[in-house]
Short mmCIF file of N, CA, C and O in Angstrom, two decimals:
data_model
loop_
_atom_site.label_atom_id
_atom_site.label_comp_id
_atom_site.label_asym_id
_atom_site.label_seq_id
_atom_site.Cartn_x
_atom_site.Cartn_y
_atom_site.Cartn_z
N UNK Z 1 18.51 3.80 -24.65
CA UNK Z 1 18.89 2.35 -24.35
C UNK Z 1 17.73 1.65 -23.59
O UNK Z 1 17.40 0.70 -24.07
N UNK Z 2 17.10 2.25 -22.62
CA UNK Z 2 16.00 1.63 -22.13
C UNK Z 2 14.73 2.36 -22.57
O UNK Z 2 14.59 3.68 -22.40
N UNK Z 3 13.65 1.56 -22.91
CA UNK Z 3 12.55 2.31 -23.35
C UNK Z 3 11.51 2.23 -22.18
O UNK Z 3 11.68 2.01 -21.12
N UNK Z 4 10.29 2.80 -22.43
CA UNK Z 4 9.23 2.91 -21.68
C UNK Z 4 8.86 1.67 -20.81
O UNK Z 4 8.79 1.62 -19.62
N UNK Z 5 8.72 0.64 -21.65
CA UNK Z 5 8.35 -0.60 -20.91
C UNK Z 5 9.20 -1.07 -19.87
O UNK Z 5 8.94 -1.70 -18.98
N UNK Z 6 10.64 -0.90 -20.25
CA UNK Z 6 11.74 -1.56 -19.51
C UNK Z 6 11.74 -0.67 -18.27
O UNK Z 6 11.96 -1.18 -16.93
N UNK Z 7 11.56 0.64 -18.34
CA UNK Z 7 11.39 1.51 -17.12
C UNK Z 7 10.25 1.23 -16.16
O UNK Z 7 10.44 1.23 -15.05
N UNK Z 8 9.07 0.87 -16.81
CA UNK Z 8 7.99 0.56 -15.97
C UNK Z 8 8.14 -0.61 -15.27
O UNK Z 8 7.87 -0.97 -14.15
N UNK Z 9 8.90 -1.53 -15.93
CA UNK Z 9 9.25 -2.90 -15.23
C UNK Z 9 10.15 -2.64 -14.08
O UNK Z 9 9.94 -3.15 -12.92
N UNK Z 10 11.19 -1.85 -14.28
CA UNK Z 10 12.16 -1.35 -13.11
C UNK Z 10 11.34 -0.75 -11.97
O UNK Z 10 11.50 -1.05 -10.97
N UNK Z 11 10.49 0.01 -12.35
CA UNK Z 11 9.61 0.81 -11.31
C UNK Z 11 8.84 -0.11 -10.44
O UNK Z 11 8.80 -0.10 -9.21
N UNK Z 12 8.13 -1.14 -11.22
CA UNK Z 12 7.31 -2.13 -10.62
C UNK Z 12 8.13 -3.03 -9.62
O UNK Z 12 7.89 -3.21 -8.52
N UNK Z 13 9.41 -3.61 -10.04
CA UNK Z 13 10.17 -4.23 -9.29
C UNK Z 13 10.63 -3.59 -8.07
O UNK Z 13 10.69 -4.01 -6.99
N UNK Z 14 11.12 -2.20 -8.17
CA UNK Z 14 11.48 -1.37 -7.16
C UNK Z 14 10.36 -1.07 -6.12
O UNK Z 14 10.52 -1.23 -4.91
N UNK Z 15 9.31 -0.94 -6.59
CA UNK Z 15 7.99 -0.75 -5.65
C UNK Z 15 7.70 -2.10 -5.02
O UNK Z 15 7.37 -1.91 -3.79
N UNK Z 16 7.85 -3.20 -5.50
CA UNK Z 16 7.63 -4.43 -4.79
C UNK Z 16 8.80 -4.57 -3.79
O UNK Z 16 8.46 -5.32 -2.71
N UNK Z 17 9.85 -4.22 -3.93
CA UNK Z 17 11.17 -4.38 -3.17
C UNK Z 17 10.88 -3.28 -1.92
O UNK Z 17 11.01 -3.68 -0.80
N UNK Z 18 10.73 -2.14 -2.21
CA UNK Z 18 10.86 -1.07 -1.07
C UNK Z 18 9.81 0.03 -1.22
O UNK Z 18 9.91 1.03 -0.49
N UNK Z 19 8.89 0.02 -2.17
CA UNK Z 19 7.88 1.02 -2.46
C UNK Z 19 8.54 2.52 -2.53
O UNK Z 19 7.97 3.43 -2.19
N UNK Z 20 9.79 2.45 -3.23
CA UNK Z 20 10.42 3.70 -3.36
C UNK Z 20 10.18 4.67 -4.63
O UNK Z 20 10.68 5.69 -4.65
N UNK Z 21 9.34 3.95 -5.38
CA UNK Z 21 9.20 4.51 -6.86
C UNK Z 21 7.63 4.83 -7.02
O UNK Z 21 7.15 4.94 -8.10
N UNK Z 22 6.86 4.95 -6.07
CA UNK Z 22 5.52 5.26 -6.14
C UNK Z 22 5.10 6.60 -6.95
O UNK Z 22 3.85 6.58 -7.59
N UNK Z 23 5.90 7.38 -6.95
CA UNK Z 23 5.61 8.62 -7.56
C UNK Z 23 5.51 8.47 -9.09
O UNK Z 23 5.03 9.21 -9.90
N UNK Z 24 5.92 7.28 -9.65
CA UNK Z 24 5.98 6.93 -11.01
C UNK Z 24 4.86 5.96 -11.47
O UNK Z 24 4.80 5.71 -12.58
N UNK Z 25 4.07 5.64 -10.55
CA UNK Z 25 2.88 4.71 -10.89
C UNK Z 25 1.71 5.48 -11.16
O UNK Z 25 1.17 6.21 -10.13
N UNK Z 26 1.23 5.41 -12.24
CA UNK Z 26 -0.10 6.10 -12.64
C UNK Z 26 -1.01 4.94 -13.19
O UNK Z 26 -0.52 4.03 -13.86
N UNK Z 27 -2.32 5.23 -13.21
CA UNK Z 27 -3.27 4.28 -13.73
C UNK Z 27 -3.80 4.88 -15.03
O UNK Z 27 -4.05 6.09 -15.18
N UNK Z 28 -4.35 3.97 -15.88
CA UNK Z 28 -5.04 4.39 -16.95
C UNK Z 28 -6.32 5.02 -16.60
O UNK Z 28 -7.04 4.57 -15.80
N UNK Z 29 -6.67 6.18 -17.33
CA UNK Z 29 -7.88 6.91 -17.10
C UNK Z 29 -9.16 6.17 -17.01
O UNK Z 29 -10.06 6.34 -16.31
N UNK Z 30 -9.13 5.07 -17.99
CA UNK Z 30 -10.41 4.29 -18.19
C UNK Z 30 -10.66 3.42 -16.94
O UNK Z 30 -11.78 2.80 -16.77
N UNK Z 31 -9.84 3.48 -15.86
CA UNK Z 31 -10.06 2.72 -14.61
C UNK Z 31 -10.62 3.47 -13.56
O UNK Z 31 -10.88 3.08 -12.38
N UNK Z 32 -10.68 4.69 -13.86
CA UNK Z 32 -11.08 5.73 -12.75
C UNK Z 32 -12.47 5.49 -12.13
O UNK Z 32 -12.51 5.51 -10.98
N UNK Z 33 -13.43 5.32 -12.93
CA UNK Z 33 -14.72 5.04 -12.47
C UNK Z 33 -14.86 3.89 -11.42
O UNK Z 33 -15.40 3.97 -10.41
N UNK Z 34 -14.21 2.79 -11.81
CA UNK Z 34 -14.13 1.64 -10.94
C UNK Z 34 -13.48 1.99 -9.57
O UNK Z 34 -13.78 1.61 -8.50
N UNK Z 35 -12.29 2.82 -9.79
CA UNK Z 35 -11.64 3.09 -8.58
C UNK Z 35 -12.37 3.95 -7.53
O UNK Z 35 -12.07 3.75 -6.34
N UNK Z 36 -13.12 4.83 -8.02
CA UNK Z 36 -13.83 5.73 -7.32
C UNK Z 36 -15.37 5.27 -6.95
O UNK Z 36 -16.09 6.00 -6.29
N UNK Z 37 -15.70 4.13 -7.22
CA UNK Z 37 -17.17 3.66 -7.04
C UNK Z 37 -17.56 3.72 -5.69
O UNK Z 37 -18.78 3.78 -5.35
N UNK Z 38 -16.69 3.58 -4.54
CA UNK Z 38 -17.10 3.62 -3.17
C UNK Z 38 -17.01 4.97 -2.59
O UNK Z 38 -17.08 5.14 -1.21
N UNK Z 39 -16.90 5.96 -3.29
CA UNK Z 39 -16.66 7.34 -2.70
C UNK Z 39 -17.97 8.08 -3.07
O UNK Z 39 -18.66 7.98 -3.93
N UNK Z 40 -18.25 9.14 -2.24
CA UNK Z 40 -19.43 9.92 -2.48
C UNK Z 40 -18.96 11.00 -3.39
O UNK Z 40 -17.79 11.27 -3.65
N UNK Z 41 -19.99 11.53 -4.11
CA UNK Z 41 -19.73 12.70 -4.89
C UNK Z 41 -18.86 13.79 -4.21
O UNK Z 41 -17.84 14.43 -4.77
N UNK Z 42 -19.14 14.19 -3.00
CA UNK Z 42 -18.47 15.21 -2.18
C UNK Z 42 -17.00 14.78 -1.94
O UNK Z 42 -16.07 15.55 -2.11
N UNK Z 43 -16.74 13.51 -1.62
CA UNK Z 43 -15.48 12.95 -1.45
C UNK Z 43 -14.52 13.13 -2.70
O UNK Z 43 -13.39 13.49 -2.67
N UNK Z 44 -15.26 12.91 -3.83
CA UNK Z 44 -14.60 12.99 -5.09
C UNK Z 44 -14.24 14.40 -5.50
O UNK Z 44 -13.18 14.72 -5.85
N UNK Z 45 -15.15 15.29 -5.25
CA UNK Z 45 -14.87 16.57 -5.54
C UNK Z 45 -13.69 17.22 -4.62
O UNK Z 45 -12.86 17.84 -5.18
N UNK Z 46 -13.63 16.65 -3.43
CA UNK Z 46 -12.49 17.20 -2.50
C UNK Z 46 -11.19 16.58 -3.10
O UNK Z 46 -10.17 17.18 -2.79
N UNK Z 47 -11.15 15.54 -3.87
CA UNK Z 47 -9.94 14.96 -4.37
C UNK Z 47 -9.37 15.65 -5.59
O UNK Z 47 -8.24 15.55 -5.91
N UNK Z 48 -10.19 16.37 -6.33
CA UNK Z 48 -9.91 16.80 -7.57
C UNK Z 48 -9.01 18.25 -7.21
O UNK Z 48 -9.38 19.01 -6.63
N UNK Z 49 -7.97 18.19 -8.05
CA UNK Z 49 -6.96 19.35 -7.71
C UNK Z 49 -7.05 20.19 -8.91
O UNK Z 49 -7.45 19.80 -10.06
N UNK Z 50 -6.52 21.43 -8.88
CA UNK Z 50 -6.45 22.35 -10.05
C UNK Z 50 -5.44 21.69 -10.86
O UNK Z 50 -4.40 21.25 -10.47
N UNK Z 51 -5.78 21.51 -12.19
CA UNK Z 51 -4.89 20.90 -13.14
C UNK Z 51 -5.27 19.38 -13.48
O UNK Z 51 -4.66 18.92 -14.47
N UNK Z 52 -6.16 18.85 -12.67
CA UNK Z 52 -6.63 17.62 -13.02
C UNK Z 52 -7.53 17.70 -14.37
O UNK Z 52 -8.44 18.28 -14.42
N UNK Z 53 -7.26 16.87 -15.18
CA UNK Z 53 -7.88 17.02 -16.58
C UNK Z 53 -8.54 15.50 -16.75
O UNK Z 53 -7.63 14.61 -17.08
N UNK Z 54 -9.69 15.37 -16.95
CA UNK Z 54 -10.46 14.16 -17.08
C UNK Z 54 -9.81 13.49 -18.46
O UNK Z 54 -9.93 12.28 -18.85
N UNK Z 55 -9.57 14.35 -19.55
CA UNK Z 55 -9.14 13.95 -20.84
C UNK Z 55 -7.70 13.50 -21.00
O UNK Z 55 -7.28 13.03 -21.93
N UNK Z 56 -6.97 13.67 -19.73
CA UNK Z 56 -5.60 13.22 -19.72
C UNK Z 56 -5.70 11.43 -19.80
O UNK Z 56 -6.74 10.97 -19.67
N UNK Z 57 -4.52 10.92 -20.06
CA UNK Z 57 -4.45 9.46 -20.18
C UNK Z 57 -4.29 8.70 -18.94
O UNK Z 57 -4.59 7.57 -18.88
N UNK Z 58 -3.74 9.46 -17.91
CA UNK Z 58 -3.33 8.67 -16.65
C UNK Z 58 -3.77 9.43 -15.60
O UNK Z 58 -3.82 10.58 -15.60
N UNK Z 59 -3.90 8.74 -14.27
CA UNK Z 59 -4.22 9.42 -13.14
C UNK Z 59 -3.65 8.78 -11.85
O UNK Z 59 -3.07 7.49 -12.13
N UNK Z 60 -3.43 9.24 -10.74
CA UNK Z 60 -3.10 8.61 -9.62
C UNK Z 60 -3.53 9.52 -8.35
O UNK Z 60 -3.76 10.66 -8.40
N UNK Z 61 -3.38 8.90 -7.24
CA UNK Z 61 -3.76 9.66 -6.04
C UNK Z 61 -2.42 10.04 -5.28
O UNK Z 61 -1.56 9.08 -5.19
N UNK Z 62 -2.17 11.12 -4.89
CA UNK Z 62 -0.99 11.60 -4.20
C UNK Z 62 -1.00 11.43 -2.77
O UNK Z 62 -2.06 10.70 -2.36
N UNK Z 63 -0.09 11.72 -2.06
CA UNK Z 63 0.01 11.46 -0.69
C UNK Z 63 -1.11 12.04 0.16
O UNK Z 63 -1.50 11.62 1.28
N UNK Z 64 -1.58 13.07 -0.37
CA UNK Z 64 -2.77 13.71 0.30
C UNK Z 64 -4.08 13.29 -0.25
O UNK Z 64 -5.19 13.98 -0.06
N UNK Z 65 -4.13 12.19 -0.92
CA UNK Z 65 -5.32 11.53 -1.46
C UNK Z 65 -5.96 12.53 -2.72
O UNK Z 65 -7.13 12.63 -2.76
N UNK Z 66 -5.11 13.33 -3.26
CA UNK Z 66 -5.60 14.21 -4.37
C UNK Z 66 -5.35 13.53 -5.66
O UNK Z 66 -4.36 12.96 -5.87
N UNK Z 67 -6.37 13.81 -6.49
CA UNK Z 67 -6.10 13.11 -7.95
C UNK Z 67 -5.20 14.08 -8.82
O UNK Z 67 -5.45 15.24 -8.77
N UNK Z 68 -4.29 13.31 -9.41
CA UNK Z 68 -3.36 14.03 -10.38
C UNK Z 68 -3.47 13.37 -11.68
O UNK Z 68 -3.64 12.14 -11.66
N UNK Z 69 -3.41 14.13 -12.70
CA UNK Z 69 -3.53 13.51 -14.03
C UNK Z 69 -2.36 13.92 -15.05
O UNK Z 69 -1.72 15.01 -14.75
N UNK Z 70 -2.16 12.92 -15.87
CA UNK Z 70 -0.97 13.21 -16.85
C UNK Z 70 -1.43 12.62 -18.21
O UNK Z 70 -1.97 11.64 -18.35
N UNK Z 71 -0.95 13.48 -19.24
CA UNK Z 71 -1.18 13.00 -20.52
C UNK Z 71 -0.16 11.83 -20.95
O UNK Z 71 0.85 11.84 -20.15
N UNK Z 72 -0.34 11.31 -21.88
CA UNK Z 72 0.50 10.12 -22.41
C UNK Z 72 2.01 10.90 -22.66
O UNK Z 72 2.98 10.34 -22.22
N UNK Z 73 2.02 12.17 -23.17
CA UNK Z 73 3.28 12.75 -23.44
C UNK Z 73 3.81 13.06 -22.27
O UNK Z 73 5.15 12.81 -22.10
N UNK Z 74 3.17 13.64 -21.22
CA UNK Z 74 3.93 13.93 -19.88
C UNK Z 74 4.44 12.95 -19.22
O UNK Z 74 5.35 12.87 -18.48
N UNK Z 75 3.70 11.76 -19.20
CA UNK Z 75 4.11 10.63 -18.52
C UNK Z 75 5.33 10.00 -19.09
O UNK Z 75 6.23 9.83 -18.47
N UNK Z 76 5.37 9.92 -20.48
CA UNK Z 76 6.46 9.34 -21.13
C UNK Z 76 7.77 10.34 -20.82
O UNK Z 76 8.82 10.12 -20.61
N UNK Z 77 7.54 11.90 -20.82
CA UNK Z 77 8.44 12.66 -20.59
C UNK Z 77 9.05 12.50 -19.07
O UNK Z 77 10.21 12.68 -18.99
N UNK Z 78 8.02 12.31 -18.23
CA UNK Z 78 8.63 12.03 -16.68
C UNK Z 78 9.46 10.84 -16.68
O UNK Z 78 10.50 10.95 -16.11
N UNK Z 79 9.09 9.92 -17.31
CA UNK Z 79 9.92 8.60 -17.40
C UNK Z 79 11.32 8.95 -17.99
O UNK Z 79 12.28 8.41 -17.52
N UNK Z 80 11.22 9.53 -19.07
CA UNK Z 80 12.41 9.77 -19.90
C UNK Z 80 13.36 10.77 -19.06
O UNK Z 80 14.55 10.62 -19.02
N UNK Z 81 12.70 11.74 -18.46
CA UNK Z 81 13.57 12.75 -17.81
C UNK Z 81 14.24 12.04 -16.43
O UNK Z 81 15.37 12.49 -16.15
N UNK Z 82 13.60 11.23 -15.95
CA UNK Z 82 14.13 10.36 -14.76
C UNK Z 82 14.83 9.03 -15.04
O UNK Z 82 15.10 8.36 -14.10
N UNK Z 83 15.08 8.80 -16.36
CA UNK Z 83 15.55 7.48 -16.64
C UNK Z 83 16.78 7.14 -16.06
O UNK Z 83 16.93 6.04 -15.46
N UNK Z 84 17.71 8.08 -15.96
CA UNK Z 84 19.00 7.53 -15.29
C UNK Z 84 18.76 7.28 -13.74
O UNK Z 84 19.30 6.31 -13.25
N UNK Z 85 17.95 7.99 -13.20
CA UNK Z 85 17.67 7.71 -11.66
C UNK Z 85 17.00 6.55 -11.46
O UNK Z 85 17.40 5.64 -10.71
N UNK Z 86 16.09 6.26 -12.34
CA UNK Z 86 15.21 4.82 -12.33
C UNK Z 86 16.15 3.74 -12.41
O UNK Z 86 16.18 2.80 -11.65
N UNK Z 87 16.99 3.83 -13.48
CA UNK Z 87 18.02 2.68 -13.87
C UNK Z 87 18.96 2.57 -12.70
O UNK Z 87 19.42 1.31 -12.29
N UNK Z 88 19.49 3.72 -12.18
CA UNK Z 88 20.60 3.70 -11.16
C UNK Z 88 20.10 2.90 -9.76
O UNK Z 88 20.57 2.18 -9.12
N UNK Z 89 18.75 3.35 -9.59
CA UNK Z 89 18.06 2.66 -8.32
C UNK Z 89 17.77 1.09 -8.56
O UNK Z 89 17.95 0.51 -7.62
N UNK Z 90 17.34 0.81 -9.77
CA UNK Z 90 17.13 -0.54 -10.03
C UNK Z 90 18.49 -1.31 -9.98
O UNK Z 90 18.54 -2.48 -9.40
N UNK Z 91 19.51 -0.91 -10.51
CA UNK Z 91 20.93 -1.56 -10.43
C UNK Z 91 21.38 -1.69 -8.96
O UNK Z 91 22.04 -2.66 -8.50
N UNK Z 92 21.02 -0.62 -8.18
CA UNK Z 92 21.36 -0.69 -6.83
C UNK Z 92 20.71 -1.67 -6.00
O UNK Z 92 21.22 -2.45 -5.18
N UNK Z 93 19.30 -1.90 -6.31
CA UNK Z 93 18.50 -2.84 -5.85
C UNK Z 93 18.99 -4.15 -6.06
O UNK Z 93 19.18 -5.31 -5.20
N UNK Z 94 19.37 -4.35 -7.39
CA UNK Z 94 19.84 -5.77 -7.69
C UNK Z 94 21.11 -6.16 -7.08
O UNK Z 94 21.48 -7.24 -6.54
N UNK Z 95 22.12 -5.13 -7.03
CA UNK Z 95 23.50 -5.20 -6.26
C UNK Z 95 23.01 -5.69 -4.87
O UNK Z 95 23.69 -6.46 -4.34
N UNK Z 96 22.30 -4.92 -4.34
CA UNK Z 96 21.89 -5.28 -2.81
C UNK Z 96 21.36 -6.65 -2.55
O UNK Z 96 21.64 -7.27 -1.65
N UNK Z 97 20.46 -7.05 -3.46
CA UNK Z 97 19.88 -8.38 -3.53
C UNK Z 97 20.88 -9.50 -3.60
O UNK Z 97 20.92 -10.54 -3.01
N UNK Z 98 21.96 -9.25 -4.59
CA UNK Z 98 23.08 -10.17 -4.82
C UNK Z 98 23.89 -10.29 -3.50
O UNK Z 98 24.40 -11.31 -3.23
N UNK Z 99 24.05 -9.29 -2.64
CA UNK Z 99 24.86 -9.38 -1.54
C UNK Z 99 24.11 -9.72 -0.32
O UNK Z 99 24.92 -9.80 0.77
N UNK Z 100 23.02 -10.11 -0.42
CA UNK Z 100 22.17 -10.45 0.76
C UNK Z 100 22.24 -11.83 1.02
O UNK Z 100 22.66 -12.71 0.27
#
């Protein structure tokens, strides 16, 4: 029923509302150099976790400032697996906003 773009839209709106969906926010890998330009090589090495793959499509920093990467397939799977949760949280937010 809801596709990837709709889920990303819902995640964005929820994060703007209460930052409750940050675990679903990933950046395209082609923006990594710009994002890391103010870090030293040592700081960057400390951020890299086991399993981080530069060939993946997406990355993010976790709560411990560690780099995490996901392939396009894995990102889509994450969104699809959690679709019901994302949609229910989005509708709950809309209901709450309507009642304020």
